Short mmCIF file of C-alpha atoms in Angstrom, two decimals:
data_model
loop_
_atom_site.label_atom_id
_atom_site.label_comp_id
_atom_site.label_asym_id
_atom_site.label_seq_id
_atom_site.Cartn_x
_atom_site.Cartn_y
_atom_site.Cartn_z
CA MET A 30 25.56 12.27 48.46
CA THR A 31 27.71 15.13 49.75
CA TYR A 32 30.80 17.02 48.66
CA ALA A 33 34.22 17.00 50.34
CA ILE A 34 37.14 19.43 50.31
CA THR A 35 40.47 17.79 49.52
CA GLN A 36 44.23 18.33 49.71
CA THR A 37 44.62 21.40 47.50
CA CYS A 38 42.27 23.64 49.51
CA CYS A 39 43.61 27.21 49.55
CA SER A 40 41.24 28.41 52.31
CA ASP A 41 40.31 31.62 50.50
CA ALA A 42 36.63 31.20 51.49
CA THR A 43 35.24 31.60 47.97
CA CYS A 44 33.29 28.40 48.58
CA VAL A 45 31.93 29.76 51.88
CA ALA A 46 30.47 32.78 50.12
CA VAL A 47 28.44 30.71 47.63
CA CYS A 48 27.21 27.90 49.89
CA PRO A 49 23.41 28.31 50.23
CA VAL A 50 23.17 26.31 53.49
CA ASN A 51 26.25 27.50 55.41
CA CYS A 52 27.76 24.01 55.63
CA ILE A 53 31.42 25.00 55.01
CA HIS A 54 33.54 25.87 58.02
CA PRO A 55 35.38 27.58 59.52
CA THR A 56 34.05 30.77 57.98
CA PRO A 57 35.95 34.08 58.03
CA GLU A 58 33.87 35.16 61.04
CA GLU A 59 34.99 32.18 63.11
CA ARG A 60 38.15 32.37 65.18
CA ALA A 61 39.45 29.07 63.76
CA PHE A 62 39.57 30.53 60.24
CA GLY A 63 42.89 32.25 60.90
CA SER A 64 44.66 29.03 61.88
CA THR A 65 42.84 26.27 60.01
CA GLU A 66 44.81 24.03 57.66
CA MET A 67 41.86 23.78 55.27
CA LEU A 68 38.09 24.24 55.09
CA TYR A 69 35.59 21.42 55.65
CA ILE A 70 32.10 20.52 54.40
CA ASP A 71 29.57 19.21 56.90
CA PRO A 72 28.11 16.08 55.24
CA ARG A 73 25.02 16.32 57.46
CA SER A 74 24.08 19.75 56.08
CA CYS A 75 25.36 19.62 52.48
CA ILE A 76 22.52 19.61 49.93
CA ASP A 77 24.68 18.47 47.00
CA CYS A 78 24.18 21.65 44.98
CA GLY A 79 27.80 21.79 43.74
CA ALA A 80 28.04 25.58 44.03
CA CYS A 81 31.22 25.29 46.08
CA ALA A 82 32.90 23.03 43.52
CA ASP A 83 32.10 25.47 40.73
CA ALA A 84 33.51 28.40 42.71
CA CYS A 85 36.69 26.74 44.03
CA PRO A 86 39.70 28.39 42.34
CA VAL A 87 41.96 25.35 42.84
CA ASP A 88 39.60 22.44 42.03
CA ALA A 89 39.74 21.06 45.56
CA ILE A 90 36.05 20.10 45.98
CA PHE A 91 34.47 16.90 44.67
CA PRO A 92 31.42 14.69 45.27
CA VAL A 93 32.32 12.07 47.87
CA ASP A 94 31.33 9.18 45.61
CA SER A 95 33.77 10.38 42.93
CA LEU A 96 36.81 10.44 45.22
CA SER A 97 39.44 7.87 44.32
CA GLY A 98 42.85 6.73 45.49
CA SER A 99 44.44 8.92 48.13
CA GLN A 100 41.57 11.42 47.94
CA GLN A 101 39.06 8.96 49.43
CA GLU A 102 40.19 9.62 52.99
CA TYR A 103 39.06 13.24 52.72
CA ALA A 104 35.43 12.16 53.08
CA ALA A 105 36.22 11.04 56.63
CA ILE A 106 38.48 14.05 57.28
CA ASN A 107 35.67 16.47 56.40
CA ALA A 108 33.14 14.58 58.51
CA ALA A 109 35.49 14.32 61.49
CA TYR A 110 35.74 18.11 61.76
CA PHE A 111 32.04 18.26 62.67
CA GLU A 112 31.85 15.28 65.02
CA ASP A 113 31.48 17.38 68.16
CA GLN A 114 29.13 19.95 66.63
CA VAL A 115 25.35 20.00 66.50
CA PRO A 116 24.19 20.04 62.87
CA GLN A 117 21.82 22.72 61.57
CA PRO A 118 18.87 21.53 59.45
CA ALA A 119 19.78 22.33 55.86
CA GLY A 120 16.39 23.91 55.12
CA ASP A 121 16.68 26.24 58.10
CA SER A 122 20.17 27.53 57.49
CA PRO A 123 20.24 29.84 54.47
CA ASN A 124 23.49 31.53 53.65
CA PHE A 125 23.24 34.69 55.77
CA HIS A 126 26.98 35.19 56.23
CA VAL A 127 27.82 38.32 58.18
CA TRP A 128 30.77 39.65 56.23
CA GLY A 129 30.85 43.03 58.02
CA ALA A 130 29.31 45.97 56.21
CA PRO A 131 31.86 48.62 55.16
CA GLU A 132 31.85 51.78 57.24
CA PHE A 133 32.61 55.13 55.64
CA LYS A 134 33.63 57.98 57.93
CA ARG A 135 32.83 60.59 55.31
CA VAL A 136 30.55 60.91 52.31
CA LEU A 137 32.30 61.26 48.96
CA PRO A 138 30.89 63.75 46.46
CA ALA A 139 29.15 62.27 43.42
CA ASP A 140 31.80 63.65 41.05
CA PHE A 141 34.73 62.26 43.08
CA ALA A 142 37.30 60.86 40.64
CA PRO A 143 38.33 57.18 40.87
CA ILE A 144 41.25 56.68 43.21
CA ARG A 145 44.54 55.42 41.85
CA VAL A 146 46.13 52.56 43.78
CA ALA A 147 49.54 51.00 43.16
CA ILE A 148 50.10 47.41 44.29
CA VAL A 149 53.69 46.25 44.55
CA GLY A 150 53.78 42.47 44.10
CA THR A 151 51.59 40.24 41.93
CA GLY A 152 51.48 37.18 44.19
CA PRO A 153 48.30 36.00 45.96
CA ALA A 154 48.24 38.80 48.56
CA GLY A 155 48.64 41.51 45.96
CA MET A 156 46.10 39.99 43.60
CA TYR A 157 43.49 39.48 46.31
CA ALA A 158 43.87 43.19 47.06
CA ALA A 159 43.55 44.03 43.36
CA GLN A 160 40.52 41.78 43.00
CA ASP A 161 38.73 43.47 45.89
CA LEU A 162 39.47 46.94 44.54
CA LEU A 163 38.39 46.10 41.00
CA LEU A 164 35.21 44.27 41.94
CA HIS A 165 33.98 46.59 44.68
CA THR A 166 35.30 50.05 43.81
CA GLY A 167 36.01 52.13 40.74
CA ALA A 168 39.72 52.30 41.53
CA GLU A 169 42.39 52.34 38.85
CA VAL A 170 45.08 49.82 39.79
CA THR A 171 48.76 49.80 38.86
CA LEU A 172 50.47 46.41 39.37
CA VAL A 173 54.23 46.50 39.84
CA ASP A 174 56.53 43.47 40.12
CA ARG A 175 60.30 43.24 40.03
CA LEU A 176 60.16 39.85 38.25
CA PRO A 177 59.52 39.47 34.51
CA VAL A 178 56.54 37.14 35.08
CA ALA A 179 53.53 37.83 37.29
CA GLY A 180 52.39 35.41 39.95
CA GLY A 181 54.76 35.61 42.90
CA LEU A 182 54.56 32.48 45.04
CA VAL A 183 51.88 30.94 42.83
CA ARG A 184 54.40 30.95 39.99
CA TYR A 185 57.69 30.41 41.80
CA GLY A 186 56.78 28.91 45.18
CA VAL A 187 54.39 26.03 44.48
CA ALA A 188 55.76 22.55 43.84
CA PRO A 189 55.40 21.48 40.19
CA ASP A 190 53.48 18.34 41.16
CA HIS A 191 50.72 20.50 42.70
CA PRO A 192 49.14 21.82 39.47
CA ALA A 193 45.74 22.35 41.08
CA THR A 194 47.26 24.83 43.55
CA LYS A 195 48.85 26.71 40.69
CA LYS A 196 45.41 27.11 39.11
CA ALA A 197 44.81 29.96 41.55
CA GLY A 198 47.06 31.93 39.23
CA ASP A 199 44.55 31.46 36.42
CA ALA A 200 41.83 33.05 38.55
CA PHE A 201 44.08 36.04 39.21
CA GLY A 202 45.21 36.24 35.59
CA ARG A 203 41.88 37.64 34.45
CA PHE A 204 42.66 40.83 36.33
CA HIS A 205 45.99 41.36 34.58
CA THR A 206 44.15 42.60 31.49
CA HIS A 207 41.32 44.37 33.30
CA PRO A 208 40.53 47.76 31.65
CA ARG A 209 41.33 49.57 34.92
CA VAL A 210 44.67 47.81 35.40
CA ARG A 211 48.13 48.76 34.23
CA MET A 212 50.86 46.23 34.88
CA HIS A 213 54.60 46.90 34.94
CA LEU A 214 56.84 43.82 35.19
CA GLY A 215 60.58 43.88 35.70
CA VAL A 216 60.27 47.08 37.74
CA GLU A 217 61.86 47.14 41.20
CA VAL A 218 60.89 49.70 43.81
CA GLY A 219 64.03 51.38 45.12
CA LYS A 220 65.94 50.69 41.92
CA ASP A 221 63.80 51.55 38.90
CA VAL A 222 61.32 53.76 40.74
CA THR A 223 61.42 55.16 44.26
CA ALA A 224 58.78 54.69 46.92
CA GLU A 225 58.34 58.47 46.95
CA GLU A 226 57.69 58.58 43.18
CA LEU A 227 55.17 55.76 43.45
CA ALA A 228 53.35 57.53 46.28
CA ALA A 229 53.37 60.85 44.43
CA HIS A 230 51.48 59.39 41.45
CA HIS A 231 48.91 57.36 43.39
CA ASP A 232 46.36 57.96 46.12
CA ALA A 233 47.51 54.84 47.94
CA VAL A 234 50.29 52.27 47.63
CA ILE A 235 49.94 48.68 48.83
CA TYR A 236 53.09 46.62 49.32
CA ALA A 237 52.46 42.88 48.93
CA VAL A 238 56.04 41.72 48.56
CA GLY A 239 55.91 38.92 51.11
CA ALA A 240 58.87 37.45 52.97
CA SER A 241 61.10 36.18 50.23
CA TYR A 242 64.24 35.42 52.23
CA ASP A 243 64.87 32.40 54.42
CA ARG A 244 65.63 32.44 58.11
CA ARG A 245 69.06 31.22 59.11
CA LEU A 246 69.92 28.60 61.70
CA GLY A 247 72.75 30.57 63.30
CA ILE A 248 74.95 27.51 63.85
CA PRO A 249 78.59 26.73 62.93
CA GLY A 250 79.09 25.43 59.41
CA GLU A 251 75.95 26.98 57.99
CA ASP A 252 77.87 28.64 55.14
CA LEU A 253 79.62 25.48 53.95
CA PRO A 254 79.08 24.48 50.30
CA GLY A 255 76.16 22.09 50.26
CA SER A 256 74.27 24.01 52.94
CA ILE A 257 71.47 25.87 51.19
CA SER A 258 68.03 27.23 51.88
CA ALA A 259 64.84 25.47 50.88
CA THR A 260 63.83 28.84 49.42
CA ALA A 261 66.65 28.58 46.88
CA PHE A 262 65.82 24.96 46.09
CA VAL A 263 62.14 25.72 45.47
CA ALA A 264 63.09 28.68 43.28
CA TRP A 265 65.57 26.46 41.43
CA TYR A 266 63.07 23.79 40.45
CA ASN A 267 60.55 26.47 39.48
CA ALA A 268 63.01 28.24 37.12
CA HIS A 269 63.15 31.45 39.13
CA PRO A 270 65.15 33.94 37.03
CA GLU A 271 67.40 34.85 39.97
CA VAL A 272 68.58 31.28 40.67
CA ALA A 273 71.18 29.73 38.36
CA ALA A 274 70.44 26.41 36.68
CA ASP A 275 73.56 24.86 38.24
CA ALA A 276 72.88 26.20 41.76
CA VAL A 277 71.97 22.80 43.24
CA ASP A 278 74.22 19.73 43.42
CA LEU A 279 72.32 16.45 43.93
CA SER A 280 75.33 14.12 44.13
CA ALA A 281 74.69 13.19 47.78
CA GLU A 282 72.78 10.03 48.71
CA ARG A 283 71.39 11.49 51.94
CA VAL A 284 70.01 15.01 52.39
CA ILE A 285 69.02 16.60 55.70
CA VAL A 286 66.14 19.07 55.67
CA VAL A 287 65.81 21.16 58.83
CA GLY A 288 62.15 21.84 59.52
CA ASN A 289 58.91 19.93 59.15
CA GLY A 290 56.54 22.47 57.65
CA ASN A 291 54.89 22.15 54.25
CA VAL A 292 57.92 23.58 52.44
CA ALA A 293 60.14 20.95 54.06
CA LEU A 294 57.75 18.20 52.94
CA ASP A 295 57.60 19.66 49.42
CA VAL A 296 61.39 19.63 49.21
CA ALA A 297 61.62 16.06 50.52
CA ARG A 298 58.94 14.84 48.12
CA ILE A 299 60.60 16.37 45.06
CA LEU A 300 64.00 14.96 46.03
CA VAL A 301 62.81 11.34 46.26
CA SER A 302 60.05 11.33 43.63
CA ASP A 303 60.55 9.33 40.47
CA PRO A 304 61.77 11.97 37.98
CA GLU A 305 59.60 10.43 35.28
CA THR A 306 56.48 11.31 37.29
CA LEU A 307 57.68 14.91 37.35
CA ALA A 308 58.37 14.98 33.61
CA GLY A 309 54.72 15.77 32.90
CA THR A 310 54.72 18.81 35.18
CA ASP A 311 56.07 22.30 34.60
CA ILE A 312 59.26 21.61 36.59
CA ALA A 313 62.28 23.43 35.19
CA ASP A 314 64.16 21.42 32.55
CA HIS A 315 67.48 21.85 34.35
CA ALA A 316 65.95 20.59 37.62
CA LEU A 317 64.46 17.52 35.95
CA ALA A 318 67.79 16.70 34.33
CA ALA A 319 69.58 17.09 37.68
CA LEU A 320 67.06 14.86 39.46
CA ARG A 321 67.45 12.18 36.80
CA ALA A 322 71.21 12.23 37.19
CA GLY A 323 71.17 12.75 40.96
CA LYS A 324 71.93 10.20 43.66
CA VAL A 325 69.57 11.28 46.44
CA ARG A 326 67.81 8.28 47.98
CA GLU A 327 67.08 9.39 51.51
CA VAL A 328 65.83 12.63 53.04
CA VAL A 329 65.94 13.20 56.80
CA LEU A 330 63.49 15.74 58.19
CA LEU A 331 64.71 17.26 61.45
CA GLY A 332 61.87 18.73 63.49
CA ARG A 333 62.38 20.31 66.89
CA ARG A 334 58.78 19.59 67.86
CA GLY A 335 56.94 16.28 68.24
CA PRO A 336 54.57 14.61 65.77
CA SER A 337 51.46 16.15 67.36
CA ASP A 338 52.86 19.67 66.95
CA ALA A 339 54.57 19.33 63.57
CA ALA A 340 54.19 22.40 61.37
CA TYR A 341 53.09 20.53 58.23
CA THR A 342 49.40 20.20 57.41
CA ARG A 343 47.73 16.80 57.50
CA SER A 344 47.00 16.95 53.78
CA GLU A 345 50.69 17.31 52.91
CA LEU A 346 51.62 14.34 55.11
CA LEU A 347 48.85 12.22 53.62
CA ALA A 348 50.21 13.01 50.15
CA LEU A 349 53.63 11.68 51.21
CA LYS A 350 52.07 8.44 52.40
CA HIS A 351 50.80 7.79 48.88
CA LEU A 352 54.09 8.58 47.13
CA PRO A 353 54.87 5.55 44.90
CA GLY A 354 58.06 3.68 45.74
CA VAL A 355 58.94 5.84 48.76
CA GLU A 356 59.08 4.44 52.29
CA LEU A 357 58.21 6.66 55.26
CA VAL A 358 60.07 6.02 58.50
CA VAL A 359 59.82 7.63 61.94
CA ASP A 360 63.15 7.55 63.76
CA ASP A 361 62.09 6.22 67.16
CA HIS A 362 65.15 7.64 68.94
CA ASP A 363 63.02 8.99 71.80
CA PRO A 364 60.48 6.62 73.47
CA ARG A 365 58.04 9.53 73.81
CA ILE A 366 57.73 9.75 70.04
CA GLY A 367 56.34 6.24 69.68
CA ALA A 368 54.11 6.66 72.73
CA GLY A 369 52.74 9.92 71.37
CA ILE A 370 51.93 8.35 68.02
CA THR A 371 50.36 5.20 69.48
CA GLY A 372 48.17 7.14 71.89
CA ALA A 373 47.09 9.84 69.46
CA GLY A 374 43.37 10.44 69.06
CA PRO A 375 41.68 10.67 65.63
CA LYS A 376 41.99 14.46 65.48
CA ASP A 377 45.61 14.48 66.62
CA LYS A 378 48.09 15.07 63.81
CA ALA A 379 50.24 12.24 65.17
CA ALA A 380 47.47 9.76 64.40
CA ASP A 381 48.35 9.95 60.70
CA LEU A 382 51.70 8.30 61.53
CA LYS A 383 50.27 5.22 63.25
CA ASP A 384 50.71 3.05 60.17
CA VAL A 385 54.18 4.42 59.38
CA THR A 386 57.24 2.29 60.15
CA ARG A 387 58.96 3.26 63.41
CA ARG A 388 62.47 2.19 64.26
CA ALA A 389 65.65 3.55 65.80
CA VAL A 390 67.80 4.43 62.79
CA ASP A 391 71.49 3.51 62.84
CA TRP A 392 73.07 6.62 61.35
CA SER A 393 76.50 5.01 61.14
CA LEU A 394 75.25 3.02 58.14
CA PRO A 395 74.79 4.44 54.62
CA PRO A 396 71.24 4.74 53.27
CA ALA A 397 69.70 1.34 52.52
CA PRO A 398 68.60 0.55 48.95
CA GLY A 399 65.40 2.22 47.83
CA ARG A 400 64.00 5.68 48.49
CA ARG A 401 62.76 6.93 51.83
CA ILE A 402 61.87 9.93 53.95
CA VAL A 403 62.84 9.75 57.62
CA PHE A 404 61.07 11.88 60.23
CA ARG A 405 63.30 12.65 63.19
CA PHE A 406 61.16 14.55 65.68
CA HIS A 407 62.39 16.34 68.81
CA SER A 408 65.69 17.02 67.07
CA ALA A 409 67.54 20.16 65.96
CA PRO A 410 70.97 20.74 64.38
CA SER A 411 73.63 22.28 66.59
CA GLU A 412 76.46 22.22 64.02
CA ILE A 413 77.06 21.41 60.37
CA LEU A 414 80.24 19.42 59.94
CA GLY A 415 82.71 19.40 57.06
CA GLU A 416 85.81 21.11 55.70
CA ASP A 417 85.27 21.88 52.02
CA SER A 418 81.57 20.91 51.95
CA VAL A 419 78.83 19.46 54.12
CA ARG A 420 79.78 16.05 55.52
CA ALA A 421 77.28 15.62 58.36
CA ALA A 422 75.13 17.45 60.90
CA ARG A 423 75.17 17.12 64.65
CA ALA A 424 71.56 16.77 65.79
CA VAL A 425 70.61 17.36 69.43
CA ARG A 426 67.51 16.01 71.12
CA THR A 427 65.23 18.89 72.08
CA THR A 428 63.41 17.11 74.92
CA GLY A 429 64.71 15.30 77.96
CA THR A 430 68.43 14.59 77.98
CA PRO A 431 70.09 16.71 75.22
CA GLU A 432 71.71 13.73 73.52
CA ALA A 433 73.66 14.54 70.33
CA ARG A 434 73.86 12.33 67.24
CA GLU A 435 75.99 12.82 64.13
CA ILE A 436 74.00 12.23 60.95
CA PRO A 437 76.13 11.86 57.78
CA ALA A 438 74.79 13.77 54.76
CA GLY A 439 76.21 15.49 51.71
CA MET A 440 73.64 18.30 51.68
CA LEU A 441 71.62 20.23 54.26
CA MET A 442 68.66 22.47 53.55
CA ARG A 443 67.09 24.83 56.03
CA ALA A 444 63.32 25.19 55.88
CA VAL A 445 62.68 27.06 59.11
CA GLY A 446 60.62 29.99 57.89
CA TYR A 447 60.98 33.23 55.99
CA ARG A 448 61.78 36.86 56.67
CA GLY A 449 61.27 40.01 54.69
CA ALA A 450 63.94 42.21 53.14
CA PRO A 451 64.21 46.01 53.36
CA ILE A 452 62.51 48.08 50.66
CA ALA A 453 64.21 51.36 49.88
CA GLY A 454 62.07 54.21 51.12
CA LEU A 455 60.11 52.18 53.68
CA PRO A 456 60.87 51.70 57.39
CA PHE A 457 62.16 48.26 58.32
CA ASP A 458 62.53 46.36 61.57
CA GLU A 459 65.68 44.25 61.32
CA ALA A 460 64.81 42.24 64.43
CA THR A 461 61.52 40.94 63.02
CA GLY A 462 62.31 41.25 59.31
CA THR A 463 59.09 43.20 58.73
CA VAL A 464 57.85 46.66 57.74
CA PRO A 465 56.48 48.31 60.90
CA HIS A 466 52.75 48.92 60.57
CA GLU A 467 49.52 49.24 62.50
CA ASN A 468 46.54 47.37 61.05
CA GLY A 469 48.27 47.39 57.68
CA ARG A 470 49.14 51.10 57.64
CA VAL A 471 52.88 51.65 57.33
CA THR A 472 54.20 53.63 60.27
CA GLY A 473 54.86 57.27 59.40
CA MET A 474 53.74 56.93 55.76
CA PRO A 475 50.11 58.01 55.16
CA GLY A 476 48.49 56.23 52.22
CA THR A 477 51.00 53.36 52.31
CA TYR A 478 49.93 49.86 53.34
CA VAL A 479 51.31 46.33 53.60
CA VAL A 480 49.38 43.06 53.10
CA GLY A 481 50.30 39.41 53.18
#
């Protein structure tokens, strides 16, 4: 028997560090680690010790023979990753991971006082930084967050029907009460305290504030009522304190979501899920009530790329395929879409759509009875139509002849990425939406760093 890593993998490599036979890949030393969707266990090398399952912060690792339902396919997914690789004999491959020994350019005196580090942001990036400091140094850490609850994206950015992913917050929570930690919630840098004041009272300041604002489409009609960001929708159903309970209107039968990354799939899944299945999650009460009363039956995902290059991870698509009572459809408006899916190899992302219904959708008709998610690849919006609110979107084919199609919808959400916002006292590049830095060191500000 072997173990397998499943959908909720957070790729933080905790499992890699404890594996005694080096059978989990890619490791942090491998180039693929920076771009992998998840980690994988080699069934040929696994010795069934269970150390990885015990260490996993999001309960994503299980014995293969215990996998059930939609999780069963992860046994094959893990094995497929290693098909072209030569296995190492388990007994000859002890866990000698080369993590890179720290290098110190100077020797600190024995009586050197513990450094004081402030970390702005209590999401995953900030807490990983805090964890490293607390476990490997004697640093005193000050956690600062502008929100009244710690957690960042773990608290306000994870879909409520992904409770295992949210468990990462429990692992971080143990550091909130660490004896060398002080935490200040509801404190905003630039408003309640300046960057200069923070730097003056600490030896180093780490900003882990992420990119909390959405990117815009830059097309006509984007500011019409009914055109919103997926960022706002996710915050709404997670009861973010800065998003009003009545901020989202679900009276439309068809919703267009621009983008096909994981956030777009999360949004689509929540919109068409049976509200009663969400009732047992920690979804906001106002969001659950709105979903129960809402009329959304169809979500159209507009993706400018093809099915092989879609931004979503395979695990998120596989979860959609097992959504009860929801039909998946690929709009076969471009012959190359169907050809690409049919000819996809086993490791091609498009292969996961081979058993999904493909047809050319007639957008002049209202949504058919039932609930569905429609993938429209090679398509991007050029204009949002309507007078007082969103009525439709004009979608243009992104390959071949730029054919345009009007898709009626009462709501449009953009899920095309995020950008950062300026922080008072720090430099900011408006073009990229980032704080200028070199290897994490903020330009022109010694002792100030950015992570995440």
